[in-house]
Amino acid sequence: MAENSFIISGENLIKIYEGNIRALDDMSVSISGGKITVILGPSGSGKTTLLNILALLDRPDSGNVLLNGKDTSFLSEKEKATIRNRMFGFIFQFFHLIPELTVEENVMVPLMIRNPDVSFDVHREKAITLLEEFHIENKKHSYPNQLSGGEKQRVAICRSLIGEPEIIFADEPTGNLDRKAASELISLIEILNKNKNIAFVIATHNENFLKIAANVIYLSGGKIVHRG
Ligand SMILES: Nc1ncnc2c1ncn2[C@@H]1O[C@H](COP(=O)(O)OP(=O)(O)O)[C@@H](O)[C@H]1O
Ligand SMILES: [Mg+2]
């Protein structure tokens, strides 16, 4: 069961891209452990930029991201990578599976990075247990290009879970799924949140996520226009 006591807060975040594009135009958000937070807004409103900054993949031009009250701007890239590997999981619109690796190898990757000295077989066993839990163990020797979109996203979920994260960041996770696979993914996220107490931050266009959200942040033009 994930701990649920952490808080990630973004304070007065500003991110400006070339051409004076204010992707984040001074916004403050707070993400609590154990909760599903949905970031909703039209294309170009700043969802991905916000998600990547909160997940310590990118830095703001000004403002701070605090993890349990501690400013993360002083952390080295290596320290941030360790936090991402140990505490965070990631799911993406285009799945980001490694095409040259099989399904089970893709799922093992975060543990191989974390514990390179542990035998592959130990990591493999964990990967297979997850693949069984998500009913996709029959594809363990397949390559990503042999899977449907829904299957790829289930493999990506297994990969995001193998490190036992406290929070999963998901960027448009239903963006390349048909309606049925999208609705299955939403139910799965709800179950993972309830049963394993994993927090989610989900950037999406898909209003069906509102059904499972504890908090909703509506963005437009790099600003928060509403909180629900
Ligand atoms: N790497 C980048 N370089 C320049 N502009 C960018 C970059 N990433 C995003 N932007 C711009 O920042 C704004 C917000 O983008 P993004 O966060 O990707 O929005 P969303 O995820 O809501 O579609 C958009 O105007 C986008 O074009
Ligand atoms: Mg985006």
mmCIF file of C-alpha atoms and ligand atoms in Angstrom:
data_model
loop_
_atom_site.group_PDB
_atom_site.id
_atom_site.type_symbol
_atom_site.label_atom_id
_atom_site.label_comp_id
_atom_site.label_asym_id
_atom_site.label_seq_id
_atom_site.Cartn_x
_atom_site.Cartn_y
_atom_site.Cartn_z
ATOM 1 C CA MET A 1 0.000 0.000 0.000
ATOM 2 C CA ALA A 2 1.469 3.391 -0.954
ATOM 3 C CA GLU A 3 2.020 5.957 1.770
ATOM 4 C CA ASN A 4 -0.396 8.780 1.437
ATOM 5 C CA SER A 5 1.137 11.537 3.441
ATOM 6 C CA PHE A 6 3.141 13.450 0.858
ATOM 7 C CA ILE A 7 2.342 16.845 -0.636
ATOM 8 C CA ILE A 8 3.744 18.211 -3.888
ATOM 9 C CA SER A 9 3.118 21.900 -4.258
ATOM 10 C CA GLY A 10 3.860 24.258 -7.078
ATOM 11 C CA GLU A 11 4.080 27.879 -5.994
ATOM 12 C CA ASN A 12 3.743 30.753 -8.456
ATOM 13 C CA LEU A 13 4.982 28.652 -11.346
ATOM 14 C CA ILE A 14 5.958 30.532 -14.466
ATOM 15 C CA LYS A 15 7.289 28.917 -17.646
ATOM 16 C CA ILE A 16 7.924 31.033 -20.703
ATOM 17 C CA TYR A 17 8.923 29.545 -24.051
ATOM 18 C CA GLU A 18 10.555 31.280 -26.984
ATOM 19 C CA GLY A 19 8.322 33.835 -28.582
ATOM 20 C CA ASN A 20 7.101 34.949 -25.145
ATOM 21 C CA ILE A 21 4.658 32.030 -24.899
ATOM 22 C CA ARG A 22 3.564 31.939 -21.274
ATOM 23 C CA ALA A 23 2.919 28.212 -20.965
ATOM 24 C CA LEU A 24 2.464 28.682 -17.204
ATOM 25 C CA ASP A 25 1.490 32.179 -16.249
ATOM 26 C CA ASP A 26 1.884 32.217 -12.477
ATOM 27 C CA MET A 27 -0.048 29.272 -11.100
ATOM 28 C CA SER A 28 -0.047 27.560 -7.728
ATOM 29 C CA VAL A 29 -1.268 24.004 -7.155
ATOM 30 C CA SER A 30 -1.090 21.431 -4.420
ATOM 31 C CA ILE A 31 -1.195 17.668 -4.960
ATOM 32 C CA SER A 32 -1.926 15.441 -1.966
ATOM 33 C CA GLY A 33 -1.053 11.796 -1.508
ATOM 34 C CA GLY A 34 -3.776 9.242 -2.158
ATOM 35 C CA LYS A 35 -5.895 11.571 -4.323
ATOM 36 C CA ILE A 36 -6.763 11.673 -8.022
ATOM 37 C CA THR A 37 -6.116 15.153 -9.438
ATOM 38 C CA VAL A 38 -7.270 15.893 -12.985
ATOM 39 C CA ILE A 39 -5.810 18.758 -15.025
ATOM 40 C CA LEU A 40 -8.330 19.688 -17.684
ATOM 41 C CA GLY A 41 -8.020 22.266 -20.436
ATOM 42 C CA PRO A 42 -7.835 22.737 -24.202
ATOM 43 C CA SER A 43 -4.755 21.921 -26.246
ATOM 44 C CA GLY A 44 -1.978 24.427 -25.560
ATOM 45 C CA SER A 45 -3.354 25.482 -22.173
ATOM 46 C CA GLY A 46 -0.245 24.292 -20.289
ATOM 47 C CA LYS A 47 -1.275 20.823 -19.015
ATOM 48 C CA THR A 48 1.851 18.950 -20.110
ATOM 49 C CA THR A 49 4.130 21.758 -18.955
ATOM 50 C CA LEU A 50 2.527 21.735 -15.507
ATOM 51 C CA LEU A 51 2.622 17.935 -15.238
ATOM 52 C CA ASN A 52 6.304 17.764 -16.237
ATOM 53 C CA ILE A 53 7.275 20.466 -13.758
ATOM 54 C CA LEU A 54 5.384 18.817 -10.871
ATOM 55 C CA ALA A 55 6.987 15.476 -11.797
ATOM 56 C CA LEU A 56 10.479 17.047 -11.650
ATOM 57 C CA LEU A 57 11.062 16.340 -15.351
ATOM 58 C CA ASP A 58 11.313 20.027 -16.147
ATOM 59 C CA ARG A 59 11.928 23.214 -14.147
ATOM 60 C CA PRO A 60 9.956 26.425 -13.982
ATOM 61 C CA ASP A 61 11.551 29.741 -14.995
ATOM 62 C CA SER A 62 10.332 31.091 -11.712
ATOM 63 C CA GLY A 63 8.397 29.734 -8.773
ATOM 64 C CA ASN A 64 9.118 26.586 -6.778
ATOM 65 C CA VAL A 65 8.092 22.975 -6.569
ATOM 66 C CA LEU A 66 8.100 21.746 -2.980
ATOM 67 C CA LEU A 67 8.058 18.095 -2.002
ATOM 68 C CA ASN A 68 6.817 17.750 1.570
ATOM 69 C CA GLY A 69 7.656 21.390 2.113
ATOM 70 C CA LYS A 70 11.210 21.102 0.781
ATOM 71 C CA ASP A 71 12.257 23.177 -2.196
ATOM 72 C CA THR A 72 13.289 20.842 -5.027
ATOM 73 C CA SER A 73 15.181 23.485 -7.009
ATOM 74 C CA PHE A 74 18.357 22.687 -5.056
ATOM 75 C CA LEU A 75 18.302 18.991 -5.967
ATOM 76 C CA SER A 76 20.769 17.681 -8.530
ATOM 77 C CA GLU A 77 19.528 15.931 -11.670
ATOM 78 C CA LYS A 78 20.642 12.651 -10.115
ATOM 79 C CA GLU A 79 18.689 13.274 -6.918
ATOM 80 C CA LYS A 80 15.591 14.139 -8.950
ATOM 81 C CA ALA A 81 16.025 11.017 -11.066
ATOM 82 C CA THR A 82 16.147 8.943 -7.877
ATOM 83 C CA ILE A 83 12.912 10.509 -6.602
ATOM 84 C CA ARG A 84 11.236 9.845 -9.964
ATOM 85 C CA ASN A 85 12.461 6.245 -10.013
ATOM 86 C CA ARG A 86 11.465 5.461 -6.406
ATOM 87 C CA MET A 87 8.371 7.524 -5.784
ATOM 88 C CA PHE A 88 6.803 8.330 -9.159
ATOM 89 C CA GLY A 89 5.308 6.320 -12.007
ATOM 90 C CA PHE A 90 4.570 7.623 -15.510
ATOM 91 C CA ILE A 91 1.990 6.893 -18.217
ATOM 92 C CA PHE A 92 2.026 8.697 -21.569
ATOM 93 C CA GLN A 93 -0.279 9.253 -24.525
ATOM 94 C CA PHE A 94 2.092 7.463 -26.906
ATOM 95 C CA PHE A 95 2.919 4.778 -24.325
ATOM 96 C CA HIS A 96 6.714 5.263 -24.620
ATOM 97 C CA LEU A 97 7.399 1.542 -24.626
ATOM 98 C CA ILE A 98 10.846 0.558 -25.912
ATOM 99 C CA PRO A 99 10.230 -1.090 -29.307
ATOM 100 C CA GLU A 100 13.272 -3.388 -29.130
ATOM 101 C CA LEU A 101 12.225 -4.893 -25.787
ATOM 102 C CA THR A 102 9.541 -7.474 -25.143
ATOM 103 C CA VAL A 103 6.529 -6.725 -22.975
ATOM 104 C CA GLU A 104 8.064 -8.288 -19.854
ATOM 105 C CA GLU A 105 11.388 -6.549 -20.446
ATOM 106 C CA ASN A 106 9.651 -3.180 -20.831
ATOM 107 C CA VAL A 107 7.918 -3.694 -17.494
ATOM 108 C CA MET A 108 11.228 -4.592 -15.807
ATOM 109 C CA VAL A 109 13.057 -1.434 -16.907
ATOM 110 C CA PRO A 110 12.425 0.758 -13.807
ATOM 111 C CA LEU A 111 13.707 -2.005 -11.490
ATOM 112 C CA MET A 112 16.751 -2.655 -13.674
ATOM 113 C CA ILE A 113 17.599 1.033 -13.300
ATOM 114 C CA ARG A 114 16.957 0.976 -9.567
ATOM 115 C CA ASN A 115 18.715 -2.290 -8.711
ATOM 116 C CA PRO A 116 21.104 -3.205 -11.528
ATOM 117 C CA ASP A 117 22.892 -5.717 -9.257
ATOM 118 C CA VAL A 118 19.795 -7.822 -8.600
ATOM 119 C CA SER A 119 19.329 -10.786 -10.904
ATOM 120 C CA PHE A 120 17.111 -10.189 -13.943
ATOM 121 C CA ASP A 121 15.056 -13.207 -12.924
ATOM 122 C CA VAL A 122 13.933 -11.490 -9.710
ATOM 123 C CA HIS A 123 12.773 -8.447 -11.697
ATOM 124 C CA ARG A 124 11.202 -10.707 -14.313
ATOM 125 C CA GLU A 125 9.148 -12.528 -11.696
ATOM 126 C CA LYS A 126 7.753 -9.245 -10.422
ATOM 127 C CA ALA A 127 6.961 -8.135 -13.973
ATOM 128 C CA ILE A 128 5.101 -11.350 -14.698
ATOM 129 C CA THR A 129 3.049 -11.064 -11.500
ATOM 130 C CA LEU A 130 1.893 -7.620 -12.632
ATOM 131 C CA LEU A 131 1.218 -8.773 -16.184
ATOM 132 C CA GLU A 132 -0.952 -11.545 -14.705
ATOM 133 C CA GLU A 133 -2.813 -9.073 -12.522
ATOM 134 C CA PHE A 134 -3.632 -7.020 -15.627
ATOM 135 C CA HIS A 135 -4.497 -10.078 -17.743
ATOM 136 C CA ILE A 136 -1.797 -9.555 -20.304
ATOM 137 C CA GLU A 137 0.732 -12.203 -19.308
ATOM 138 C CA ASN A 138 -0.054 -14.082 -22.536
ATOM 139 C CA LYS A 139 1.726 -11.227 -24.387
ATOM 140 C CA LYS A 140 4.852 -11.236 -22.244
ATOM 141 C CA HIS A 141 7.118 -12.287 -25.114
ATOM 142 C CA SER A 142 5.473 -9.954 -27.673
ATOM 143 C CA TYR A 143 6.962 -6.670 -28.837
ATOM 144 C CA PRO A 144 5.062 -3.379 -28.437
ATOM 145 C CA ASN A 145 4.229 -3.151 -32.157
ATOM 146 C CA GLN A 146 2.326 -6.445 -31.854
ATOM 147 C CA LEU A 147 -0.130 -4.996 -29.313
ATOM 148 C CA SER A 148 -3.344 -2.970 -29.552
ATOM 149 C CA GLY A 149 -3.443 0.517 -28.028
ATOM 150 C CA GLY A 150 -5.324 -0.726 -24.977
ATOM 151 C CA GLU A 151 -2.802 -3.538 -24.470
ATOM 152 C CA LYS A 152 0.130 -1.131 -24.825
ATOM 153 C CA GLN A 153 -1.366 1.121 -22.185
ATOM 154 C CA ARG A 154 -1.874 -1.835 -19.837
ATOM 155 C CA VAL A 155 1.800 -2.757 -20.261
ATOM 156 C CA ALA A 156 2.710 0.889 -19.574
ATOM 157 C CA ILE A 157 0.615 0.719 -16.403
ATOM 158 C CA CYS A 158 2.454 -2.415 -15.291
ATOM 159 C CA ARG A 159 5.741 -0.597 -15.904
ATOM 160 C CA SER A 160 4.529 2.417 -13.929
ATOM 161 C CA LEU A 161 3.512 0.145 -11.023
ATOM 162 C CA ILE A 162 6.533 -2.115 -10.763
ATOM 163 C CA GLY A 163 8.479 0.329 -8.607
ATOM 164 C CA GLU A 164 5.518 0.630 -6.194
ATOM 165 C CA PRO A 165 5.073 4.372 -6.723
ATOM 166 C CA GLU A 166 3.181 6.689 -4.411
ATOM 167 C CA ILE A 167 1.982 8.770 -7.340
ATOM 168 C CA ILE A 168 1.518 8.213 -11.065
ATOM 169 C CA PHE A 169 1.692 11.104 -13.531
ATOM 170 C CA ALA A 170 -0.371 10.460 -16.653
ATOM 171 C CA ASP A 171 -0.269 12.736 -19.711
ATOM 172 C CA GLU A 172 -3.315 12.225 -21.968
ATOM 173 C CA PRO A 173 -3.414 8.506 -21.067
ATOM 174 C CA THR A 174 -6.584 7.928 -23.122
ATOM 175 C CA GLY A 175 -5.425 10.110 -26.037
ATOM 176 C CA ASN A 176 -4.749 7.126 -28.292
ATOM 177 C CA LEU A 177 -7.372 4.704 -27.026
ATOM 178 C CA ASP A 178 -10.809 3.923 -28.415
ATOM 179 C CA ARG A 179 -13.824 4.602 -26.245
ATOM 180 C CA LYS A 180 -13.962 1.116 -24.712
ATOM 181 C CA ALA A 181 -10.243 0.952 -23.863
ATOM 182 C CA ALA A 182 -10.447 4.501 -22.493
ATOM 183 C CA SER A 183 -13.297 3.638 -20.178
ATOM 184 C CA GLU A 184 -11.469 0.481 -19.018
ATOM 185 C CA LEU A 185 -8.390 2.571 -18.259
ATOM 186 C CA ILE A 186 -10.431 5.061 -16.221
ATOM 187 C CA SER A 187 -11.932 2.213 -14.153
ATOM 188 C CA LEU A 188 -8.485 0.712 -13.662
ATOM 189 C CA ILE A 189 -7.093 4.005 -12.374
ATOM 190 C CA GLU A 190 -10.022 4.299 -9.977
ATOM 191 C CA ILE A 191 -9.366 0.769 -8.644
ATOM 192 C CA LEU A 192 -5.605 1.364 -8.276
ATOM 193 C CA ASN A 193 -6.331 4.524 -6.340
ATOM 194 C CA LYS A 194 -8.847 2.829 -4.048
ATOM 195 C CA ASN A 195 -7.034 -0.467 -3.480
ATOM 196 C CA LYS A 196 -3.395 0.611 -3.468
ATOM 197 C CA ASN A 197 -3.845 4.206 -2.358
ATOM 198 C CA ILE A 198 -1.798 5.458 -5.312
ATOM 199 C CA ALA A 199 -2.240 9.141 -6.135
ATOM 200 C CA PHE A 200 -2.697 10.174 -9.769
ATOM 201 C CA VAL A 201 -2.179 13.443 -11.597
ATOM 202 C CA ILE A 202 -3.850 13.180 -14.979
ATOM 203 C CA ALA A 203 -3.555 15.778 -17.742
ATOM 204 C CA THR A 204 -6.399 15.193 -20.176
ATOM 205 C CA HIS A 205 -9.077 16.445 -22.547
ATOM 206 C CA ASN A 206 -11.295 13.558 -21.518
ATOM 207 C CA GLU A 207 -14.111 14.772 -19.285
ATOM 208 C CA ASN A 208 -14.914 11.189 -18.264
ATOM 209 C CA PHE A 209 -12.038 11.505 -15.798
ATOM 210 C CA LEU A 210 -14.173 13.960 -13.832
ATOM 211 C CA LYS A 211 -16.141 10.960 -12.516
ATOM 212 C CA ILE A 212 -13.138 9.699 -10.558
ATOM 213 C CA ALA A 213 -11.398 12.989 -9.694
ATOM 214 C CA ALA A 214 -11.050 14.248 -6.119
ATOM 215 C CA ASN A 215 -9.646 17.553 -7.391
ATOM 216 C CA VAL A 216 -9.913 19.208 -10.785
ATOM 217 C CA ILE A 217 -7.716 22.035 -12.055
ATOM 218 C CA TYR A 218 -9.066 23.783 -15.164
ATOM 219 C CA LEU A 219 -6.421 25.541 -17.262
ATOM 220 C CA SER A 220 -6.689 28.087 -20.021
ATOM 221 C CA GLY A 221 -3.807 30.060 -21.517
ATOM 222 C CA GLY A 222 -1.375 29.031 -18.790
ATOM 223 C CA LYS A 223 -3.665 30.116 -15.962
ATOM 224 C CA ILE A 224 -5.950 28.266 -13.595
ATOM 225 C CA VAL A 225 -9.458 29.391 -14.459
ATOM 226 C CA HIS A 226 -11.366 27.165 -12.067
ATOM 227 C CA ARG A 227 -10.801 24.552 -9.350
ATOM 228 C CA GLY A 228 -13.323 21.809 -8.709
HETATM 229 N N1 LIG B 1 9.304 22.895 -25.835
HETATM 230 C C1 LIG B 1 8.509 23.928 -26.175
HETATM 231 N N2 LIG B 1 8.984 24.966 -26.895
HETATM 232 C C2 LIG B 1 8.192 26.008 -27.217
HETATM 233 N N3 LIG B 1 6.888 26.108 -26.878
HETATM 234 C C3 LIG B 1 6.357 25.103 -26.182
HETATM 235 C C4 LIG B 1 7.135 23.956 -25.794
HETATM 236 N N4 LIG B 1 6.335 23.104 -25.086
HETATM 237 C C5 LIG B 1 5.120 23.697 -25.037
HETATM 238 N N5 LIG B 1 5.132 24.887 -25.691
HETATM 239 C C6 LIG B 1 3.997 25.827 -25.806
HETATM 240 O O1 LIG B 1 3.529 26.086 -24.485
HETATM 241 C C7 LIG B 1 2.115 26.119 -24.464
HETATM 242 C C8 LIG B 1 1.590 25.039 -23.498
HETATM 243 O O2 LIG B 1 1.913 23.762 -24.029
HETATM 244 P P1 LIG B 1 1.532 22.393 -23.321
HETATM 245 O O3 LIG B 1 1.940 22.471 -21.905
HETATM 246 O O4 LIG B 1 2.107 21.308 -24.136
HETATM 247 O O5 LIG B 1 -0.067 22.415 -23.403
HETATM 248 P P2 LIG B 1 -1.129 21.211 -23.381
HETATM 249 O O6 LIG B 1 -0.452 20.021 -22.800
HETATM 250 O O7 LIG B 1 -2.255 21.738 -22.550
HETATM 251 O O8 LIG B 1 -1.548 20.996 -24.798
HETATM 252 C C9 LIG B 1 1.661 25.923 -25.903
HETATM 253 O O9 LIG B 1 1.463 27.199 -26.465
HETATM 254 C C10 LIG B 1 2.835 25.219 -26.533
HETATM 255 O O10 LIG B 1 2.885 25.492 -27.915
HETATM 256 MG MG MG B 2 -0.196 18.091 -23.556
#
